PDB file of C-alpha atoms in Angstrom:
ATOM      1  CA  UNK A   1    -200.908  53.609 -65.193  1.00 71.00           C
ATOM      2  CA  UNK A   2    -199.125  51.295 -67.166  1.00 83.00           C
ATOM      3  CA  UNK A   3    -196.333  52.295 -69.491  1.00 94.00           C
ATOM      4  CA  UNK A   4    -195.339  50.902 -72.936  1.00 97.00           C
ATOM      5  CA  UNK A   5    -195.000  46.674 -73.232  1.00 97.00           C
ATOM      6  CA  UNK A   6    -192.582  45.795 -75.392  1.00 97.00           C
ATOM      7  CA  UNK A   7    -191.735  42.034 -75.984  1.00 97.00           C
ATOM      8  CA  UNK A   8    -189.220  39.883 -76.017  1.00 97.00           C
ATOM      9  CA  UNK A   9    -186.423  41.798 -74.449  1.00 96.00           C
ATOM     10  CA  UNK A  10    -184.086  40.155 -76.034  1.00 97.00           C
ATOM     11  CA  UNK A  11    -183.973  37.946 -79.493  1.00 97.00           C
ATOM     12  CA  UNK A  12    -181.474  36.721 -80.990  1.00 98.00           C
ATOM     13  CA  UNK A  13    -181.233  34.464 -84.775  1.00 97.00           C
ATOM     14  CA  UNK A  14    -179.732  33.533 -88.131  1.00 97.00           C
ATOM     15  CA  UNK A  15    -179.343  35.697 -90.773  1.00 97.00           C
ATOM     16  CA  UNK A  16    -182.120  34.619 -93.187  1.00 97.00           C
ATOM     17  CA  UNK A  17    -185.120  34.729 -90.408  1.00 98.00           C
ATOM     18  CA  UNK A  18    -187.953  36.864 -89.624  1.00 98.00           C
ATOM     19  CA  UNK A  19    -189.221  37.818 -86.186  1.00 98.00           C
ATOM     20  CA  UNK A  20    -191.791  39.786 -84.992  1.00 98.00           C
ATOM     21  CA  UNK A  21    -191.967  41.973 -81.697  1.00 98.00           C
ATOM     22  CA  UNK A  22    -194.323  43.555 -79.990  1.00 98.00           C
ATOM     23  CA  UNK A  23    -195.375  46.942 -78.787  1.00 98.00           C
ATOM     24  CA  UNK A  24    -197.665  47.645 -76.278  1.00 98.00           C
ATOM     25  CA  UNK A  25    -198.471  51.781 -75.772  1.00 97.00           C
ATOM     26  CA  UNK A  26    -199.651  53.224 -72.934  1.00 96.00           C
ATOM     27  CA  UNK A  27    -203.135  52.937 -72.112  1.00 95.00           C
ATOM     28  CA  UNK A  28    -205.059  55.559 -74.484  1.00 93.00           C
ATOM     29  CA  UNK A  29    -201.821  56.464 -77.081  1.00 94.00           C
ATOM     30  CA  UNK A  30    -203.101  56.505 -80.219  1.00 94.00           C
ATOM     31  CA  UNK A  31    -199.705  56.610 -81.113  1.00 93.00           C
ATOM     32  CA  UNK A  32    -197.389  54.142 -81.945  1.00 95.00           C
ATOM     33  CA  UNK A  33    -193.736  55.499 -83.233  1.00 95.00           C
ATOM     34  CA  UNK A  34    -190.300  52.932 -84.432  1.00 97.00           C
ATOM     35  CA  UNK A  35    -187.058  53.233 -83.460  1.00 96.00           C
ATOM     36  CA  UNK A  36    -183.930  51.838 -84.609  1.00 96.00           C
ATOM     37  CA  UNK A  37    -181.078  52.316 -82.209  1.00 95.00           C
ATOM     38  CA  UNK A  38    -177.024  51.154 -83.366  1.00 93.00           C
ATOM     39  CA  UNK A  39    -173.246  52.113 -81.935  1.00 88.00           C
ATOM     40  CA  UNK A  40    -173.391  53.415 -85.546  1.00 83.00           C
ATOM     41  CA  UNK A  41    -176.468  54.944 -86.451  1.00 86.00           C
ATOM     42  CA  UNK A  42    -177.770  56.100 -83.721  1.00 88.00           C
ATOM     43  CA  UNK A  43    -181.442  56.168 -82.998  1.00 92.00           C
ATOM     44  CA  UNK A  44    -182.829  56.095 -86.552  1.00 93.00           C
ATOM     45  CA  UNK A  45    -186.197  56.691 -86.632  1.00 93.00           C
ATOM     46  CA  UNK A  46    -188.025  53.511 -88.373  1.00 95.00           C
ATOM     47  CA  UNK A  47    -192.822  54.599 -88.262  1.00 93.00           C
ATOM     48  CA  UNK A  48    -195.485  56.294 -87.613  1.00 93.00           C
ATOM     49  CA  UNK A  49    -198.998  54.172 -86.836  1.00 95.00           C
ATOM     50  CA  UNK A  50    -201.985  57.079 -85.516  1.00 93.00           C
ATOM     51  CA  UNK A  51    -205.512  54.795 -85.527  1.00 92.00           C
ATOM     52  CA  UNK A  52    -203.467  51.762 -87.241  1.00 94.00           C
ATOM     53  CA  UNK A  53    -202.730  52.933 -90.558  1.00 94.00           C
ATOM     54  CA  UNK A  54    -198.882  53.921 -90.949  1.00 94.00           C
ATOM     55  CA  UNK A  55    -198.414  58.432 -91.197  1.00 90.00           C
ATOM     56  CA  UNK A  56    -194.795  58.212 -90.990  1.00 88.00           C
ATOM     57  CA  UNK A  57    -191.998  56.536 -92.579  1.00 91.00           C
ATOM     58  CA  UNK A  58    -188.216  56.402 -92.421  1.00 91.00           C
ATOM     59  CA  UNK A  59    -185.869  55.751 -94.797  1.00 92.00           C
ATOM     60  CA  UNK A  60    -185.611  51.371 -94.903  1.00 95.00           C
ATOM     61  CA  UNK A  61    -186.016  48.763 -96.889  1.00 96.00           C
ATOM     62  CA  UNK A  62    -188.692  46.745 -97.541  1.00 96.00           C
ATOM     63  CA  UNK A  63    -188.149  44.282 -95.127  1.00 97.00           C
ATOM     64  CA  UNK A  64    -188.716  46.855 -92.821  1.00 98.00           C
ATOM     65  CA  UNK A  65    -191.997  46.669 -92.073  1.00 97.00           C
ATOM     66  CA  UNK A  66    -195.103  47.125 -89.327  1.00 97.00           C
ATOM     67  CA  UNK A  67    -198.682  47.073 -88.385  1.00 97.00           C
ATOM     68  CA  UNK A  68    -200.878  47.852 -85.737  1.00 98.00           C
ATOM     69  CA  UNK A  69    -204.044  47.042 -84.484  1.00 97.00           C
ATOM     70  CA  UNK A  70    -207.527  48.773 -83.303  1.00 96.00           C
ATOM     71  CA  UNK A  71    -206.259  48.086 -79.327  1.00 95.00           C
ATOM     72  CA  UNK A  72    -203.661  50.459 -80.235  1.00 95.00           C
ATOM     73  CA  UNK A  73    -200.877  47.540 -80.192  1.00 97.00           C
ATOM     74  CA  UNK A  74    -198.695  47.671 -82.385  1.00 98.00           C
ATOM     75  CA  UNK A  75    -196.406  44.807 -84.523  1.00 98.00           C
ATOM     76  CA  UNK A  76    -193.548  46.074 -86.652  1.00 98.00           C
ATOM     77  CA  UNK A  77    -191.597  42.484 -88.792  1.00 98.00           C
ATOM     78  CA  UNK A  78    -188.140  42.403 -90.141  1.00 98.00           C
ATOM     79  CA  UNK A  79    -187.737  39.837 -93.351  1.00 95.00           C
ATOM     80  CA  UNK A  80    -184.399  38.268 -93.785  1.00 97.00           C
ATOM     81  CA  UNK A  81    -182.855  38.785 -91.691  1.00 98.00           C
ATOM     82  CA  UNK A  82    -178.701  40.803 -91.891  1.00 97.00           C
ATOM     83  CA  UNK A  83    -176.164  40.915 -89.638  1.00 97.00           C
ATOM     84  CA  UNK A  84    -176.692  44.979 -89.472  1.00 96.00           C
ATOM     85  CA  UNK A  85    -180.307  44.614 -88.411  1.00 97.00           C
ATOM     86  CA  UNK A  86    -178.658  43.578 -84.910  1.00 97.00           C
ATOM     87  CA  UNK A  87    -180.111  46.472 -82.449  1.00 97.00           C
ATOM     88  CA  UNK A  88    -182.052  48.317 -79.919  1.00 96.00           C
ATOM     89  CA  UNK A  89    -185.696  48.386 -81.321  1.00 97.00           C
ATOM     90  CA  UNK A  90    -187.657  50.920 -79.325  1.00 97.00           C
ATOM     91  CA  UNK A  91    -191.089  51.152 -79.550  1.00 97.00           C
ATOM     92  CA  UNK A  92    -192.786  54.979 -78.383  1.00 95.00           C
ATOM     93  CA  UNK A  93    -196.490  55.409 -77.877  1.00 95.00           C
ATOM     94  CA  UNK A  94    -197.965  59.130 -77.356  1.00 92.00           C
ATOM     95  CA  UNK A  95    -201.645  60.396 -77.447  1.00 87.00           C
ATOM     96  CA  UNK A  96    -202.085  61.762 -80.876  1.00 80.00           C
ATOM     97  CA  UNK A  97    -199.302  62.290 -82.441  1.00 71.00           C
ATOM     98  CA  UNK A  98    -200.147  65.893 -82.282  1.00 76.00           C
ATOM     99  CA  UNK A  99    -197.202  68.017 -82.923  1.00 74.00           C
ATOM    100  CA  UNK A 100    -195.421  68.946 -79.503  1.00 77.00           C
ATOM    101  CA  UNK A 101    -196.784  66.087 -77.430  1.00 86.00           C
ATOM    102  CA  UNK A 102    -193.393  64.625 -76.596  1.00 90.00           C
ATOM    103  CA  UNK A 103    -193.639  60.394 -76.020  1.00 92.00           C
ATOM    104  CA  UNK A 104    -193.156  57.826 -74.496  1.00 95.00           C
ATOM    105  CA  UNK A 105    -190.261  55.024 -74.606  1.00 96.00           C
ATOM    106  CA  UNK A 106    -190.110  51.098 -73.374  1.00 97.00           C
ATOM    107  CA  UNK A 107    -187.720  49.754 -72.583  1.00 95.00           C
ATOM    108  CA  UNK A 108    -186.940  48.045 -76.083  1.00 96.00           C
ATOM    109  CA  UNK A 109    -185.905  44.559 -77.709  1.00 97.00           C
ATOM    110  CA  UNK A 110    -182.636  44.411 -78.070  1.00 97.00           C
ATOM    111  CA  UNK A 111    -182.206  42.227 -80.954  1.00 98.00           C
ATOM    112  CA  UNK A 112    -178.761  41.075 -82.046  1.00 97.00           C
ATOM    113  CA  UNK A 113    -177.980  38.508 -85.280  1.00 97.00           C
ATOM    114  CA  UNK A 114    -175.786  36.006 -85.996  1.00 96.00           C
TER     115      UNK A 114
ATOM    116  CA  UNK B   1    -180.014  62.691 -93.667  1.00 62.00           C
ATOM    117  CA  UNK B   2    -181.618  64.776 -91.341  1.00 68.00           C
ATOM    118  CA  UNK B   3    -181.173  63.772 -88.089  1.00 74.00           C
ATOM    119  CA  UNK B   4    -179.526  66.503 -86.009  1.00 77.00           C
ATOM    120  CA  UNK B   5    -175.916  65.939 -84.359  1.00 83.00           C
ATOM    121  CA  UNK B   6    -174.990  67.225 -80.334  1.00 86.00           C
ATOM    122  CA  UNK B   7    -172.173  68.187 -79.533  1.00 87.00           C
ATOM    123  CA  UNK B   8    -169.526  66.830 -77.592  1.00 92.00           C
ATOM    124  CA  UNK B   9    -170.216  63.509 -77.527  1.00 92.00           C
ATOM    125  CA  UNK B  10    -168.642  62.563 -74.725  1.00 95.00           C
ATOM    126  CA  UNK B  11    -168.365  64.836 -71.845  1.00 96.00           C
ATOM    127  CA  UNK B  12    -166.448  63.431 -68.268  1.00 97.00           C
ATOM    128  CA  UNK B  13    -167.194  66.243 -65.349  1.00 97.00           C
ATOM    129  CA  UNK B  14    -167.286  66.644 -61.204  1.00 97.00           C
ATOM    130  CA  UNK B  15    -169.750  65.831 -58.756  1.00 97.00           C
ATOM    131  CA  UNK B  16    -171.147  70.036 -58.774  1.00 97.00           C
ATOM    132  CA  UNK B  17    -170.164  70.141 -61.716  1.00 97.00           C
ATOM    133  CA  UNK B  18    -172.421  72.599 -64.454  1.00 98.00           C
ATOM    134  CA  UNK B  19    -172.514  70.532 -67.501  1.00 97.00           C
ATOM    135  CA  UNK B  20    -173.850  71.350 -71.151  1.00 97.00           C
ATOM    136  CA  UNK B  21    -174.570  70.331 -74.478  1.00 97.00           C
ATOM    137  CA  UNK B  22    -174.995  71.593 -77.297  1.00 96.00           C
ATOM    138  CA  UNK B  23    -177.224  70.044 -80.079  1.00 94.00           C
ATOM    139  CA  UNK B  24    -178.038  71.190 -84.004  1.00 94.00           C
ATOM    140  CA  UNK B  25    -179.750  70.639 -86.773  1.00 92.00           C
ATOM    141  CA  UNK B  26    -180.968  71.290 -89.638  1.00 90.00           C
ATOM    142  CA  UNK B  27    -184.298  71.922 -90.621  1.00 87.00           C
ATOM    143  CA  UNK B  28    -187.439  74.276 -90.001  1.00 88.00           C
ATOM    144  CA  UNK B  29    -189.024  72.984 -86.743  1.00 89.00           C
ATOM    145  CA  UNK B  30    -191.946  73.356 -84.597  1.00 89.00           C
ATOM    146  CA  UNK B  31    -190.893  71.905 -81.204  1.00 91.00           C
ATOM    147  CA  UNK B  32    -187.507  70.529 -79.879  1.00 94.00           C
ATOM    148  CA  UNK B  33    -187.203  67.988 -77.341  1.00 95.00           C
ATOM    149  CA  UNK B  34    -184.804  66.189 -74.742  1.00 96.00           C
ATOM    150  CA  UNK B  35    -184.616  63.225 -73.470  1.00 97.00           C
ATOM    151  CA  UNK B  36    -182.069  60.720 -71.105  1.00 97.00           C
ATOM    152  CA  UNK B  37    -181.154  57.715 -71.463  1.00 96.00           C
ATOM    153  CA  UNK B  38    -179.864  55.607 -68.905  1.00 93.00           C
ATOM    154  CA  UNK B  39    -177.911  52.331 -70.817  1.00 85.00           C
ATOM    155  CA  UNK B  40    -179.481  51.470 -74.318  1.00 73.00           C
ATOM    156  CA  UNK B  41    -182.771  51.096 -71.562  1.00 83.00           C
ATOM    157  CA  UNK B  42    -185.765  53.563 -73.204  1.00 89.00           C
ATOM    158  CA  UNK B  43    -185.957  57.714 -73.249  1.00 95.00           C
ATOM    159  CA  UNK B  44    -187.055  59.725 -70.887  1.00 96.00           C
ATOM    160  CA  UNK B  45    -188.480  63.224 -71.875  1.00 96.00           C
ATOM    161  CA  UNK B  46    -186.429  65.371 -70.012  1.00 97.00           C
ATOM    162  CA  UNK B  47    -188.070  68.457 -71.266  1.00 96.00           C
ATOM    163  CA  UNK B  48    -190.165  70.088 -74.255  1.00 94.00           C
ATOM    164  CA  UNK B  49    -189.223  73.558 -75.833  1.00 95.00           C
ATOM    165  CA  UNK B  50    -191.654  75.327 -79.152  1.00 92.00           C
ATOM    166  CA  UNK B  51    -189.793  77.624 -81.465  1.00 92.00           C
ATOM    167  CA  UNK B  52    -191.250  80.421 -80.390  1.00 94.00           C
ATOM    168  CA  UNK B  53    -190.117  80.189 -77.404  1.00 96.00           C
ATOM    169  CA  UNK B  54    -185.709  81.658 -76.784  1.00 97.00           C
ATOM    170  CA  UNK B  55    -185.082  80.066 -73.303  1.00 98.00           C
ATOM    171  CA  UNK B  56    -187.135  76.823 -70.682  1.00 97.00           C
ATOM    172  CA  UNK B  57    -186.064  75.869 -67.766  1.00 97.00           C
ATOM    173  CA  UNK B  58    -187.210  72.540 -65.230  1.00 96.00           C
ATOM    174  CA  UNK B  59    -185.574  72.122 -61.435  1.00 97.00           C
ATOM    175  CA  UNK B  60    -182.034  71.245 -62.730  1.00 97.00           C
ATOM    176  CA  UNK B  61    -182.344  71.651 -66.317  1.00 98.00           C
ATOM    177  CA  UNK B  62    -182.400  75.055 -68.683  1.00 98.00           C
ATOM    178  CA  UNK B  63    -182.928  74.701 -72.179  1.00 98.00           C
ATOM    179  CA  UNK B  64    -182.251  77.175 -74.795  1.00 98.00           C
ATOM    180  CA  UNK B  65    -183.136  77.708 -78.186  1.00 97.00           C
ATOM    181  CA  UNK B  66    -181.803  79.401 -81.141  1.00 96.00           C
ATOM    182  CA  UNK B  67    -184.211  78.863 -84.139  1.00 95.00           C
ATOM    183  CA  UNK B  68    -181.615  81.294 -87.174  1.00 95.00           C
ATOM    184  CA  UNK B  69    -179.009  79.493 -86.312  1.00 95.00           C
ATOM    185  CA  UNK B  70    -180.560  76.250 -86.223  1.00 95.00           C
ATOM    186  CA  UNK B  71    -179.680  74.735 -82.483  1.00 96.00           C
ATOM    187  CA  UNK B  72    -180.195  74.353 -78.446  1.00 96.00           C
ATOM    188  CA  UNK B  73    -178.368  74.007 -75.976  1.00 97.00           C
ATOM    189  CA  UNK B  74    -178.776  71.472 -72.835  1.00 98.00           C
ATOM    190  CA  UNK B  75    -177.576  72.580 -68.944  1.00 98.00           C
ATOM    191  CA  UNK B  76    -177.542  70.619 -66.453  1.00 98.00           C
ATOM    192  CA  UNK B  77    -176.549  72.495 -62.890  1.00 98.00           C
ATOM    193  CA  UNK B  78    -175.095  70.750 -59.508  1.00 98.00           C
ATOM    194  CA  UNK B  79    -174.421  67.743 -61.573  1.00 97.00           C
ATOM    195  CA  UNK B  80    -175.105  64.371 -59.864  1.00 97.00           C
ATOM    196  CA  UNK B  81    -173.446  60.989 -60.641  1.00 96.00           C
ATOM    197  CA  UNK B  82    -177.334  59.763 -61.089  1.00 95.00           C
ATOM    198  CA  UNK B  83    -176.592  62.085 -63.786  1.00 97.00           C
ATOM    199  CA  UNK B  84    -174.940  59.903 -65.199  1.00 97.00           C
ATOM    200  CA  UNK B  85    -176.485  59.200 -69.002  1.00 97.00           C
ATOM    201  CA  UNK B  86    -176.611  59.767 -72.388  1.00 96.00           C
ATOM    202  CA  UNK B  87    -178.573  63.260 -73.959  1.00 96.00           C
ATOM    203  CA  UNK B  88    -180.498  63.772 -77.285  1.00 95.00           C
ATOM    204  CA  UNK B  89    -182.865  66.236 -78.385  1.00 95.00           C
ATOM    205  CA  UNK B  90    -185.097  65.587 -80.862  1.00 94.00           C
ATOM    206  CA  UNK B  91    -186.981  67.917 -83.201  1.00 90.00           C
ATOM    207  CA  UNK B  92    -189.968  67.550 -84.488  1.00 82.00           C
ATOM    208  CA  UNK B  93    -191.199  69.322 -87.543  1.00 76.00           C
ATOM    209  CA  UNK B  94    -194.696  69.334 -89.661  1.00 70.00           C
ATOM    210  CA  UNK B  95    -194.460  66.095 -90.028  1.00 71.00           C
ATOM    211  CA  UNK B  96    -194.990  65.404 -86.503  1.00 71.00           C
ATOM    212  CA  UNK B  97    -192.706  62.316 -86.721  1.00 81.00           C
ATOM    213  CA  UNK B  98    -189.282  63.338 -83.710  1.00 86.00           C
ATOM    214  CA  UNK B  99    -185.558  63.691 -85.830  1.00 88.00           C
ATOM    215  CA  UNK B 100    -182.941  62.213 -82.412  1.00 91.00           C
ATOM    216  CA  UNK B 101    -179.087  64.065 -82.331  1.00 89.00           C
ATOM    217  CA  UNK B 102    -176.506  61.363 -82.042  1.00 89.00           C
ATOM    218  CA  UNK B 103    -175.785  61.994 -78.186  1.00 92.00           C
ATOM    219  CA  UNK B 104    -173.958  62.624 -75.919  1.00 95.00           C
ATOM    220  CA  UNK B 105    -172.429  60.052 -73.148  1.00 95.00           C
ATOM    221  CA  UNK B 106    -172.544  62.374 -69.399  1.00 97.00           C
ATOM    222  CA  UNK B 107    -170.027  60.426 -66.957  1.00 97.00           C
ATOM    223  CA  UNK B 108    -170.672  62.091 -63.368  1.00 97.00           C
ATOM    224  CA  UNK B 109    -167.544  61.753 -61.179  1.00 95.00           C
ATOM    225  CA  UNK B 110    -168.341  61.544 -57.212  1.00 91.00           C
TER     226      UNK B 110
END
C-alpha cells in the first residue's frame, strides 16, 4: 500500500499570498488530519476531516481552511499568508479516526513565507 | 492549551545505554501514543497504550502510563545511533483528535 502523499514538498510564498497544500491518504483511509509544526509551538492540530466533513478543529484563525473530497484526498488552504505561517505542515490519515487508532503521516510540506 | 509537555527537551546518551522520556498531559484520555520523527520528516507511530493499561512492551520499547498523575514514560533499551530522532507523545480523548506533546530530541552517540 502506498503511504500518505503530500505535495508539494517545499513551497516559498510571500506575505499576503495564498497557498493550497494537498494530501492523499492511504487507500481506504477516510480520516485525514492536518498539523502545523514550528520550532516554537511544536505540533499544533489544525483540523480533521472524515467523509468530507470537518469533524474536529484546532485553534487557528479562519485564514486556515480545508476540505476533503469524495476520494478522501484533502486540501488545506491558507489565505493572506503571514511570516508566522512558515512551518512544516503535516497530513496524517487513519482508517476511521476512531478511538485508539494510530496516525500515518506524510513527509510534510515545508512552507516558507518571505 | 491542551498540549502535553515532555521532559527532558533534549537527551544525549551513548550507544548501548537506555533512554527514558517522560510525558505529561492535562485532560482525561482514553489512549496515549508515542511517535518518532526523523529530522523534519513525518512522524512514525511506535506504540499505543490504553487508559486501562499500566505498561506495554514492543521490542526495545517499554511504555508506562499513570493516569492518576496524568503522565507516561517511554523507555528505549540498548539504544543505537539509528534511534537518534525526536520523540513525541500524543493523547487522545473523547473527541478522537490526537494532541501532541512538545517532544524530546534524543541523540545517541556511537
